[in-house]
Coordinates of N, CA and C in Angstrom, one line a residue:
M1 N 3.0 7.6 7.3 CA 1.7 7.5 7.8 C 1.3 8.7 8.6
S2 N 0.3 9.5 8.2 CA 0.0 10.8 8.8 C -0.7 10.6 10.2
K3 N -1.4 9.5 10.4 CA -2.0 9.3 11.7 C -1.8 7.9 12.1
P4 N -2.0 7.6 13.4 CA -1.9 6.2 13.9 C -3.0 5.4 13.2
I5 N -2.6 4.1 12.8 CA -3.6 3.3 12.0 C -4.9 3.1 12.8
A6 N -4.8 2.9 14.1 CA -6.1 2.7 14.8 C -7.0 3.9 14.7
D7 N -6.4 5.1 14.7 CA -7.3 6.3 14.5 C -7.9 6.3 13.2
V8 N -7.2 5.9 12.1 CA -7.7 5.9 10.8 C -8.9 4.9 10.7
T9 N -8.7 3.7 11.2 CA -9.7 2.7 11.1 C -11.0 3.1 11.9
E10 N -10.7 3.7 13.0 CA -11.9 4.2 13.9 C -12.7 5.2 13.1
N11 N -11.9 6.2 12.5 CA -12.6 7.2 11.8 C -13.3 6.7 10.6
A12 N -12.7 5.7 9.9 CA -13.4 5.1 8.7 C -14.7 4.4 9.1
S13 N -14.7 3.7 10.2 CA -15.9 3.0 10.7 C -17.0 4.0 11.0
N14 N -16.6 5.1 11.7 CA -17.6 6.1 12.0 C -18.1 6.8 10.7
L15 N -17.2 7.1 9.8 CA -17.7 7.7 8.5 C -18.6 6.8 7.8
K16 N -18.3 5.5 7.8 CA -19.2 4.5 7.1 C -20.6 4.5 7.6
L17 N -20.7 4.5 9.0 CA -22.0 4.6 9.6 C -22.7 5.9 9.2
T18 N -22.0 7.0 9.2 CA -22.6 8.3 8.9 C -23.1 8.3 7.4
M19 N -22.2 7.7 6.5 CA -22.6 7.7 5.1 C -23.8 6.8 4.9
D20 N -23.9 5.7 5.6 CA -25.1 4.8 5.5 C -26.4 5.5 5.9
A21 N -26.2 6.3 6.9 CA -27.4 7.0 7.5 C -27.8 8.1 6.5
H22 N -26.9 8.7 5.7 CA -27.3 9.8 4.8 C -27.1 9.5 3.4
K23 N -27.2 8.2 3.0 CA -26.9 7.7 1.7 C -27.8 8.4 0.7
D24 N -29.1 8.5 0.9 CA -30.1 9.0 0.0 C -29.8 10.5 -0.3
E25 N -29.5 11.2 0.8 CA -29.2 12.7 0.7 C -27.9 12.9 -0.2
M26 N -26.9 12.0 0.0 CA -25.6 12.2 -0.7 C -25.8 11.8 -2.2
V27 N -26.6 10.7 -2.4 CA -26.8 10.3 -3.8 C -27.6 11.4 -4.5
A28 N -28.5 12.0 -3.8 CA -29.3 13.1 -4.5 C -28.5 14.3 -4.8
K29 N -27.4 14.4 -4.2 CA -26.4 15.5 -4.5 C -25.4 15.2 -5.5
G30 N -25.5 13.9 -6.0 CA -24.5 13.5 -7.1 C -23.5 12.5 -6.7
F31 N -23.5 12.1 -5.4 CA -22.5 11.1 -4.9 C -22.9 9.8 -5.6
K32 N -21.9 9.1 -6.2 CA -22.1 7.8 -6.9 C -22.3 6.7 -5.8
E33 N -23.4 6.0 -5.9 CA -23.7 5.0 -4.9 C -22.6 3.9 -4.9
V34 N -21.9 3.7 -6.0 CA -20.9 2.6 -6.1 C -19.7 3.0 -5.1
R35 N -19.6 4.3 -4.9 CA -18.5 4.7 -4.0 C -18.7 4.2 -2.5
L36 N -20.0 4.0 -2.2 CA -20.3 3.5 -0.9 C -19.7 2.1 -0.7
Q37 N -19.9 1.2 -1.8 CA -19.3 -0.1 -1.7 C -17.8 -0.1 -1.9
N38 N -17.3 0.8 -2.7 CA -15.8 1.0 -2.8 C -15.2 1.3 -1.5
F39 N -15.9 2.2 -0.7 CA -15.3 2.6 0.6 C -15.3 1.4 1.5
A40 N -16.4 0.6 1.5 CA -16.4 -0.6 2.3 C -15.3 -1.6 1.9
D41 N -15.1 -1.7 0.6 CA -14.0 -2.6 0.2 C -12.6 -2.1 0.6
L42 N -12.4 -0.8 0.6 CA -11.2 -0.2 1.1 C -11.0 -0.5 2.6
M43 N -12.1 -0.4 3.4 CA -12.0 -0.8 4.8 C -11.6 -2.2 5.0
D44 N -12.3 -3.1 4.2 CA -11.9 -4.5 4.3 C -10.5 -4.8 3.9
S45 N -10.0 -4.1 2.9 CA -8.6 -4.3 2.4 C -7.7 -3.9 3.6
V46 N -7.9 -2.8 4.2 CA -7.1 -2.4 5.3 C -7.1 -3.4 6.4
T47 N -8.3 -3.9 6.8 CA -8.4 -4.9 7.9 C -7.6 -6.1 7.5
R48 N -7.7 -6.6 6.3 CA -6.9 -7.8 5.9 C -5.4 -7.6 5.9
K49 N -5.0 -6.4 5.4 CA -3.6 -6.1 5.4 C -3.0 -5.8 6.7
I50 N -3.8 -5.3 7.6 CA -3.3 -5.2 9.0 C -3.0 -6.5 9.6
S51 N -4.0 -7.5 9.4 CA -3.8 -8.8 9.9 C -2.6 -9.5 9.3
L52 N -2.4 -9.4 8.0 CA -1.3 -10.0 7.3 C 0.0 -9.4 7.8
Q53 N 0.0 -8.1 8.0 CA 1.3 -7.5 8.5 C 1.6 -8.0 9.9
K54 N 0.6 -8.1 10.7 CA 0.8 -8.6 12.1 C 1.4 -10.0 12.1
A55 N 0.8 -10.9 11.2 CA 1.2 -12.3 11.1 C 2.7 -12.3 10.6
A56 N 3.0 -11.5 9.7 CA 4.4 -11.4 9.2 C 5.4 -10.9 10.2
Q57 N 4.9 -9.9 11.0 CA 5.7 -9.4 12.1 C 6.0 -10.5 13.2
D58 N 4.9 -11.2 13.5 CA 5.1 -12.3 14.5 C 6.0 -13.4 14.0
T59 N 5.9 -13.7 12.7 CA 6.8 -14.7 12.2 C 8.2 -14.3 12.2
M60 N 8.4 -13.0 11.8 CA 9.8 -12.5 11.9 C 10.4 -12.5 13.3
M61 N 9.6 -12.1 14.3 CA 10.0 -12.1 15.7 C 10.4 -13.5 16.1
A62 N 9.6 -14.5 15.7 CA 9.9 -15.9 16.1 C 11.2 -16.3 15.4
N63 N 11.4 -16.0 14.2 CA 12.6 -16.4 13.5 C 13.8 -15.6 14.0
T64 N 13.6 -14.4 14.5 CA 14.7 -13.7 15.1 C 15.1 -14.4 16.4
E65 N 14.1 -14.9 17.2 CA 14.5 -15.6 18.4 C 15.3 -16.9 18.1
S66 N 14.8 -17.6 17.0 CA 15.6 -18.8 16.6 C 17.0 -18.4 16.1
Q67 N 17.1 -17.3 15.5 CA 18.4 -16.8 15.0 C 19.3 -16.5 16.3
N68 N 18.7 -15.9 17.3 CA 19.5 -15.6 18.5 C 20.0 -16.8 19.2
I69 N 19.1 -17.8 19.2 CA 19.5 -19.1 19.8 C 20.7 -19.7 19.1
A70 N 20.6 -19.7 17.7 CA 21.6 -20.3 16.9 C 23.0 -19.5 17.1
I71 N 22.9 -18.2 17.3 CA 24.1 -17.4 17.6 C 24.7 -17.8 18.9
Q72 N 23.8 -18.0 19.9 CA 24.3 -18.4 21.3 C 25.0 -19.8 21.2
Q73 N 24.4 -20.7 20.5 CA 24.9 -22.0 20.4 C 26.3 -21.9 19.7
A74 N 26.4 -21.1 18.7 CA 27.7 -21.0 18.0 C 28.8 -20.3 18.9
R75 N 28.3 -19.3 19.7 CA 29.3 -18.7 20.6 C 29.8 -19.6 21.7
T76 N 28.9 -20.5 22.1 CA 29.3 -21.5 23.1 C 30.4 -22.5 22.5
V77 N 30.2 -22.9 21.3 CA 31.2 -23.8 20.6 C 32.5 -23.0 20.5
I78 N 32.4 -21.7 20.1 CA 33.6 -20.9 19.9 C 34.4 -20.8 21.3
R79 N 33.6 -20.5 22.4 CA 34.3 -20.4 23.7 C 35.0 -21.7 24.1
K80 N 34.3 -22.8 23.8 CA 34.9 -24.1 24.2 C 36.2 -24.3 23.4
I81 N 36.2 -24.0 22.1 CA 37.5 -24.1 21.3 C 38.6 -23.2 21.9
Q82 N 38.2 -22.0 22.1 CA 39.2 -21.0 22.6 C 39.7 -21.4 24.0
N83 N 38.8 -21.9 24.9 CA 39.3 -22.3 26.2 C 40.2 -23.5 26.1
A84 N 39.9 -24.4 25.2 CA 40.8 -25.6 25.0 C 42.2 -25.1 24.4
G85 N 42.2 -24.1 23.6 CA 43.4 -23.5 23.1 C 44.2 -22.8 24.3
K86 N 43.5 -22.2 25.2 CA 44.2 -21.6 26.3 C 44.8 -22.7 27.2
A87 N 44.0 -23.8 27.4 CA 44.5 -24.9 28.2 C 45.7 -25.5 27.6
K88 N 45.8 -25.6 26.3 CA 47.0 -26.2 25.7 C 48.2 -25.2 25.6
F89 N 48.0 -24.0 25.2 CA 49.1 -23.1 24.8 C 49.3 -21.9 25.8
G90 N 48.4 -21.9 26.9 CA 48.6 -20.9 27.9 C 48.6 -19.5 27.4
L91 N 49.7 -18.7 27.8 CA 49.8 -17.3 27.4 C 50.6 -17.1 26.2
N92 N 50.8 -18.1 25.4 CA 51.6 -17.9 24.2 C 50.8 -17.0 23.2
K93 N 51.4 -15.8 23.0 CA 50.7 -14.7 22.3 C 50.4 -15.1 20.8
T94 N 51.3 -15.8 20.2 CA 51.1 -16.3 18.8 C 50.0 -17.2 18.7
K95 N 49.9 -18.2 19.7 CA 48.8 -19.1 19.6 C 47.5 -18.5 20.0
Q96 N 47.5 -17.5 20.9 CA 46.3 -16.8 21.3 C 45.7 -16.0 20.1
K97 N 46.7 -15.4 19.3 CA 46.2 -14.7 18.1 C 45.6 -15.7 17.1
E98 N 46.2 -16.9 17.0 CA 45.8 -17.8 16.0 C 44.4 -18.3 16.4
F99 N 44.1 -18.4 17.7 CA 42.8 -18.9 18.2 C 41.8 -17.7 18.3
K100 N 42.2 -16.5 18.0 CA 41.4 -15.3 18.1 C 41.0 -15.0 19.5
I101 N 41.8 -15.4 20.4 CA 41.5 -15.2 21.9 C 41.7 -13.7 22.2
G102 N 40.7 -13.1 22.8 CA 40.8 -11.7 23.1 C 40.5 -10.8 21.9
A103 N 40.3 -11.3 20.8 CA 40.0 -10.4 19.6 C 38.6 -9.8 19.8
N104 N 38.5 -8.6 19.3 CA 37.3 -7.8 19.5 C 36.3 -8.2 18.3
T105 N 35.6 -9.3 18.5 CA 34.7 -9.8 17.4 C 33.3 -9.5 17.8
S106 N 32.5 -9.2 16.8 CA 31.1 -8.9 17.0 C 30.3 -10.2 17.3
N107 N 29.2 -10.0 18.0 CA 28.3 -11.2 18.3 C 27.2 -11.3 17.2
G108 N 27.3 -10.5 16.2 CA 26.3 -10.6 15.1 C 26.5 -11.9 14.3
V109 N 25.5 -12.2 13.5 CA 25.5 -13.5 12.7 C 26.8 -13.6 11.8
G110 N 27.0 -12.6 11.0 CA 28.1 -12.7 10.1 C 29.4 -12.9 10.7
K111 N 29.8 -12.1 11.7 CA 31.1 -12.3 12.4 C 31.2 -13.6 13.1
T112 N 30.1 -14.0 13.7 CA 30.1 -15.3 14.5 C 30.3 -16.4 13.5
A113 N 29.6 -16.4 12.4 CA 29.7 -17.5 11.4 C 31.1 -17.5 10.9
E114 N 31.7 -16.4 10.6 CA 33.0 -16.2 10.1 C 34.1 -16.8 11.1
L115 N 33.9 -16.5 12.3 CA 34.8 -16.9 13.4 C 34.7 -18.4 13.6
L116 N 33.5 -18.9 13.6 CA 33.3 -20.4 13.8 C 33.9 -21.2 12.6
D117 N 33.7 -20.7 11.4 CA 34.3 -21.3 10.2 C 35.8 -21.3 10.3
Y118 N 36.4 -20.2 10.7 CA 37.8 -20.1 10.8 C 38.4 -21.1 11.9
L119 N 37.7 -21.1 13.0 CA 38.2 -22.0 14.1 C 38.0 -23.5 13.8
A120 N 37.1 -23.8 12.9 CA 36.9 -25.2 12.4 C 38.2 -25.6 11.8
A121 N 38.9 -24.8 11.0 CA 40.1 -25.1 10.4 C 41.2 -25.2 11.4
V122 N 41.2 -24.3 12.4 CA 42.2 -24.3 13.5 C 42.1 -25.6 14.3
C123 N 40.8 -26.1 14.5 CA 40.6 -27.4 15.2 C 41.2 -28.5 14.4
T124 N 41.1 -28.5 13.1 CA 41.7 -29.6 12.3 C 43.2 -29.6 12.5
K125 N 43.8 -28.4 12.5 CA 45.2 -28.3 12.6 C 45.7 -28.8 13.9
Y126 N 45.0 -28.5 15.0 CA 45.4 -28.8 16.4 C 44.5 -29.9 17.0
H127 N 44.0 -30.8 16.2 CA 43.1 -31.8 16.7 C 43.6 -32.5 17.9
D128 N 44.7 -33.1 17.8 CA 45.2 -33.9 18.9 C 45.5 -33.1 20.2
D129 N 46.1 -31.9 20.0 CA 46.3 -31.0 21.1 C 45.1 -30.6 21.8
L130 N 44.0 -30.4 21.1 CA 42.8 -29.9 21.7 C 42.0 -31.1 22.4
I131 N 42.2 -32.3 21.8 CA 41.6 -33.5 22.5 C 42.2 -33.7 23.8
E132 N 43.5 -33.3 24.0 CA 44.1 -33.4 25.3 C 43.8 -32.2 26.2
S133 N 43.0 -31.3 25.7 CA 42.8 -30.0 26.4 C 41.4 -29.7 26.7
G134 N 40.5 -30.8 26.6 CA 39.2 -30.6 27.1 C 38.1 -30.8 26.0
L135 N 38.5 -30.8 24.7 CA 37.5 -31.1 23.7 C 37.4 -32.6 23.5
T136 N 36.2 -33.0 22.9 CA 35.9 -34.4 22.6 C 35.6 -34.5 21.1
E137 N 35.6 -35.7 20.6 CA 35.2 -35.9 19.2 C 33.8 -35.4 19.0
E138 N 33.0 -35.5 20.0 CA 31.6 -34.9 19.8 C 31.6 -33.4 19.6
D139 N 32.6 -32.8 20.3 CA 32.7 -31.3 20.1 C 33.1 -31.0 18.7
F140 N 34.1 -31.7 18.2 CA 34.5 -31.5 16.8 C 33.4 -31.8 15.8
A141 N 32.7 -32.8 16.1 CA 31.6 -33.2 15.2 C 30.4 -32.2 15.2
A142 N 30.3 -31.4 16.3 CA 29.2 -30.4 16.5 C 29.5 -29.1 15.7
I143 N 30.8 -28.9 15.3 CA 31.1 -27.6 14.7 C 30.3 -27.4 13.4
T144 N 30.4 -28.4 12.5 CA 29.8 -28.3 11.2 C 28.2 -28.1 11.3
P145 N 27.5 -28.9 12.0 CA 26.0 -28.6 12.1 C 25.7 -27.3 12.8
T146 N 26.5 -26.9 13.8 CA 26.3 -25.7 14.4 C 26.4 -24.5 13.5
Y147 N 27.4 -24.6 12.6 CA 27.7 -23.5 11.6 C 26.5 -23.5 10.6
A148 N 26.1 -24.7 10.2 CA 25.0 -24.8 9.2 C 23.7 -24.3 9.8
N149 N 23.4 -24.6 11.0 CA 22.2 -24.2 11.7 C 22.2 -22.6 11.8
L150 N 23.4 -22.0 12.1 CA 23.5 -20.6 12.2 C 23.2 -19.9 10.8
V151 N 23.8 -20.4 9.8 CA 23.6 -19.9 8.5 C 22.1 -20.0 8.0
T152 N 21.5 -21.2 8.3 CA 20.1 -21.4 7.9 C 19.2 -20.5 8.7
A153 N 19.4 -20.4 10.0 CA 18.6 -19.5 10.9 C 18.7 -18.1 10.4
D154 N 19.8 -17.6 10.0 CA 20.0 -16.3 9.5 C 19.3 -16.1 8.2
S155 N 19.4 -17.1 7.3 CA 18.7 -17.0 6.0 C 17.2 -16.9 6.2
I156 N 16.6 -17.7 7.1 CA 15.2 -17.7 7.3 C 14.7 -16.4 7.9
Q157 N 15.5 -15.9 8.9 CA 15.2 -14.6 9.5 C 15.2 -13.5 8.5
E158 N 16.2 -13.4 7.7 CA 16.3 -12.3 6.7 C 15.2 -12.4 5.7
H159 N 14.8 -13.6 5.3 CA 13.6 -13.8 4.4 C 12.4 -13.3 5.0
S160 N 12.2 -13.7 6.3 CA 10.9 -13.3 7.0 C 10.9 -11.8 7.2
K161 N 12.1 -11.1 7.4 CA 12.1 -9.7 7.5 C 11.7 -9.0 6.2
K162 N 12.1 -9.6 5.0 CA 11.7 -9.0 3.8 C 10.2 -9.2 3.6
L163 N 9.6 -10.3 4.0 CA 8.2 -10.5 3.9 C 7.4 -9.5 4.8
R164 N 8.0 -9.3 6.0 CA 7.4 -8.3 6.9 C 7.4 -7.0 6.3
N165 N 8.5 -6.6 5.7 CA 8.6 -5.3 5.0 C 7.6 -5.1 3.9
V166 N 7.4 -6.2 3.1 CA 6.5 -6.1 2.0 C 5.0 -6.0 2.6
A167 N 4.7 -6.7 3.6 CA 3.4 -6.7 4.2 C 3.2 -5.3 4.9
T168 N 4.2 -4.7 5.4 CA 4.1 -3.4 6.0 C 3.8 -2.3 5.0
D169 N 4.5 -2.4 3.9 CA 4.3 -1.5 2.8 C 2.9 -1.6 2.2
A170 N 2.4 -2.9 2.1 CA 1.0 -3.1 1.5 C 0.0 -2.5 2.5
R171 N 0.2 -2.7 3.8 CA -0.7 -2.2 4.8 C -0.8 -0.7 4.7
D172 N 0.4 -0.1 4.7 CA 0.5 1.4 4.7 C -0.1 2.0 3.5
A173 N 0.1 1.3 2.3 CA -0.5 1.8 1.1 C -2.0 1.8 1.2
A174 N -2.6 0.7 1.7 CA -4.0 0.6 1.9 C -4.6 1.6 2.8
V175 N -3.9 1.9 3.9 CA -4.3 2.9 4.9 C -4.3 4.3 4.3
T176 N -3.2 4.5 3.5 CA -3.1 5.8 2.8 C -4.3 6.0 1.8
A177 N -4.6 4.9 1.1 CA -5.8 5.0 0.1 C -7.1 5.3 0.9
L178 N -7.2 4.7 2.0 CA -8.4 4.9 2.8 C -8.5 6.3 3.3
E179 N -7.4 6.8 3.8 CA -7.3 8.2 4.3 C -7.7 9.2 3.2
E180 N -7.2 8.9 2.0 CA -7.4 9.8 0.9 C -8.9 9.8 0.5
E181 N -9.5 8.6 0.5 CA -10.9 8.5 0.2 C -11.8 9.2 1.2
M182 N -11.4 9.1 2.5 CA -12.2 9.8 3.5 C -12.1 11.3 3.3
F183 N -10.9 11.8 3.0 CA -10.7 13.2 2.7 C -11.6 13.7 1.5
K184 N -11.7 12.9 0.5 CA -12.5 13.2 -0.7 C -14.0 13.2 -0.3
I185 N -14.4 12.2 0.5 CA -15.8 12.1 0.9 C -16.2 13.3 1.7
R186 N -15.4 13.6 2.7 CA -15.7 14.8 3.6 C -15.7 16.1 2.8
S187 N -14.8 16.2 1.8 CA -14.7 17.4 1.0 C -16.0 17.5 0.2
F188 N -16.5 16.3 -0.3 CA -17.8 16.3 -1.1 C -18.9 16.8 -0.2
V189 N -19.0 16.3 1.1 CA -20.0 16.7 2.0 C -20.0 18.2 2.3
K190 N -18.7 18.7 2.4 CA -18.6 20.2 2.7 C -19.1 21.0 1.6
A191 N -18.9 20.5 0.3 CA -19.3 21.2 -0.8 C -20.8 21.1 -1.0
A192 N -21.3 19.9 -0.8 CA -22.8 19.6 -1.1 C -23.7 20.1 -0.1
F193 N -23.2 20.2 1.2 CA -24.1 20.5 2.3 C -23.5 21.7 3.1
A194 N -23.0 22.6 2.4 CA -22.3 23.8 3.0 C -23.2 24.5 4.0
N195 N -24.5 24.5 3.8 CA -25.4 25.3 4.8 C -26.0 24.4 5.8
N196 N -25.7 23.1 5.8 CA -26.3 22.2 6.8 C -25.3 21.9 7.9
K197 N -25.3 22.7 8.9 CA -24.3 22.6 9.9 C -24.4 21.3 10.7
A198 N -25.7 20.9 11.0 CA -25.9 19.7 11.7 C -25.3 18.5 11.0
L199 N -25.5 18.4 9.7 CA -25.0 17.3 8.9 C -23.5 17.3 8.8
L200 N -23.0 18.5 8.6 CA -21.5 18.7 8.6 C -20.8 18.2 9.9
E201 N -21.5 18.5 11.0 CA -21.0 18.1 12.3 C -20.9 16.6 12.4
E202 N -21.9 15.9 11.8 CA -21.9 14.4 11.9 C -20.8 13.8 11.1
F203 N -20.4 14.5 10.0 CA -19.3 14.0 9.2 C -17.9 14.3 9.6
K204 N -17.8 15.1 10.7 CA -16.5 15.5 11.2 C -15.7 14.2 11.7
P205 N -14.4 14.2 11.5 CA -13.6 13.1 12.0 C -13.6 13.0 13.5
I206 N -13.4 11.8 14.1 CA -13.3 11.7 15.5 C -11.9 12.0 15.9
K207 N -11.8 12.9 17.0 CA -10.5 13.2 17.5 C -10.0 12.0 18.4
K208 N -8.7 12.0 18.7 CA -8.2 11.0 19.6 C -8.9 11.2 20.9
G209 N -9.3 10.1 21.5 CA -10.1 10.1 22.7 C -11.5 9.8 22.5
G210 N -11.9 9.7 21.2 CA -13.3 9.2 20.9 C -14.3 10.3 20.8
R211 N -13.8 11.6 20.7 CA -14.8 12.7 20.5 C -14.6 13.3 19.1
K212 N -15.7 13.7 18.5 CA -15.6 14.4 17.2 C -15.0 15.7 17.4
S213 N -14.5 16.3 16.3 CA -13.9 17.6 16.3 C -15.0 18.6 16.8
S214 N -14.6 19.4 17.7 CA -15.6 20.4 18.3 C -16.0 21.4 17.2
P215 N -17.2 21.8 17.2 CA -17.6 22.9 16.3 C -17.0 24.2 16.7
E216 N -16.9 25.1 15.7 CA -16.2 26.4 16.0 C -17.1 27.1 17.1
T217 N -16.4 27.7 18.1 CA -17.2 28.4 19.1 C -17.6 29.8 18.6
P218 N -18.9 30.1 18.7 CA -19.3 31.4 18.2 C -18.8 32.5 19.0
A219 N -18.6 33.6 18.4 CA -18.1 34.8 19.1 C -19.1 35.2 20.1
P220 N -18.6 35.6 21.3 CA -19.6 36.0 22.4 C -20.4 37.2 22.0
T221 N -21.6 37.3 22.4 CA -22.5 38.4 22.1 C -22.1 39.6 23.0
P222 N -21.8 40.7 22.5 CA -21.5 41.8 23.4 C -22.6 42.2 24.4
S223 N -22.3 42.5 25.6 CA -23.3 42.9 26.6 C -23.8 44.3 26.2
P224 N -25.1 44.5 26.4 CA -25.6 45.8 26.1 C -25.0 46.9 27.0
A225 N -24.8 48.0 26.5 CA -24.3 49.1 27.3 C -25.2 49.5 28.4
P226 N -24.7 49.7 29.6 CA -25.5 50.1 30.7 C -26.3 51.4 30.4
Q227 N -27.6 51.4 30.9 CA -28.4 52.5 30.7 C -28.0 53.6 31.7
P228 N -28.0 54.8 31.2 CA -27.7 55.9 32.2 C -28.8 56.1 33.2

């Protein structure tokens, strides 16, 4: 994207107003009237695709939040299992390794799901020991749905990320097409009205800050030589 999207749409709106004001003059110079409607259609397309991309971004952010909650829930279950392992086996290095206590594991979805799935099997192996060490049957029963919720939340978030990316590409393509058409239109005006400085000024793009590009400053007129 060569310019911020807001700058492109602002310039497009300004150009549309200028074109409407000088439609007859442009058409008389060979500008196809259908291009006026095509330009309006391009502007509408950009507006729609900006809206769709924002909606897709908002959905992805909401799903990312749900994913983060699912990760935290899974990490809570993991900590409970590991703490019960500590309560039962203390500082036994072999058991600590089996329960992945102190292991440098990532808090990301993949590693969290992998660790929870692994500890589910450890819980089955040490069921009675862990029941005596702080876990309940409800804790054991929560492992499977917590794992399933994490996997589902991740799948939904990844899908929404793909949709956001598709919407972003579509928006950017529409903006690029609008920029190119503005370039072509302004180039037509420069060719057709090369000697009409006032009209050329009207067609200049708006600079950031809401001002049109300043006209070239004429060279200063030399002061007359002093008379002797």
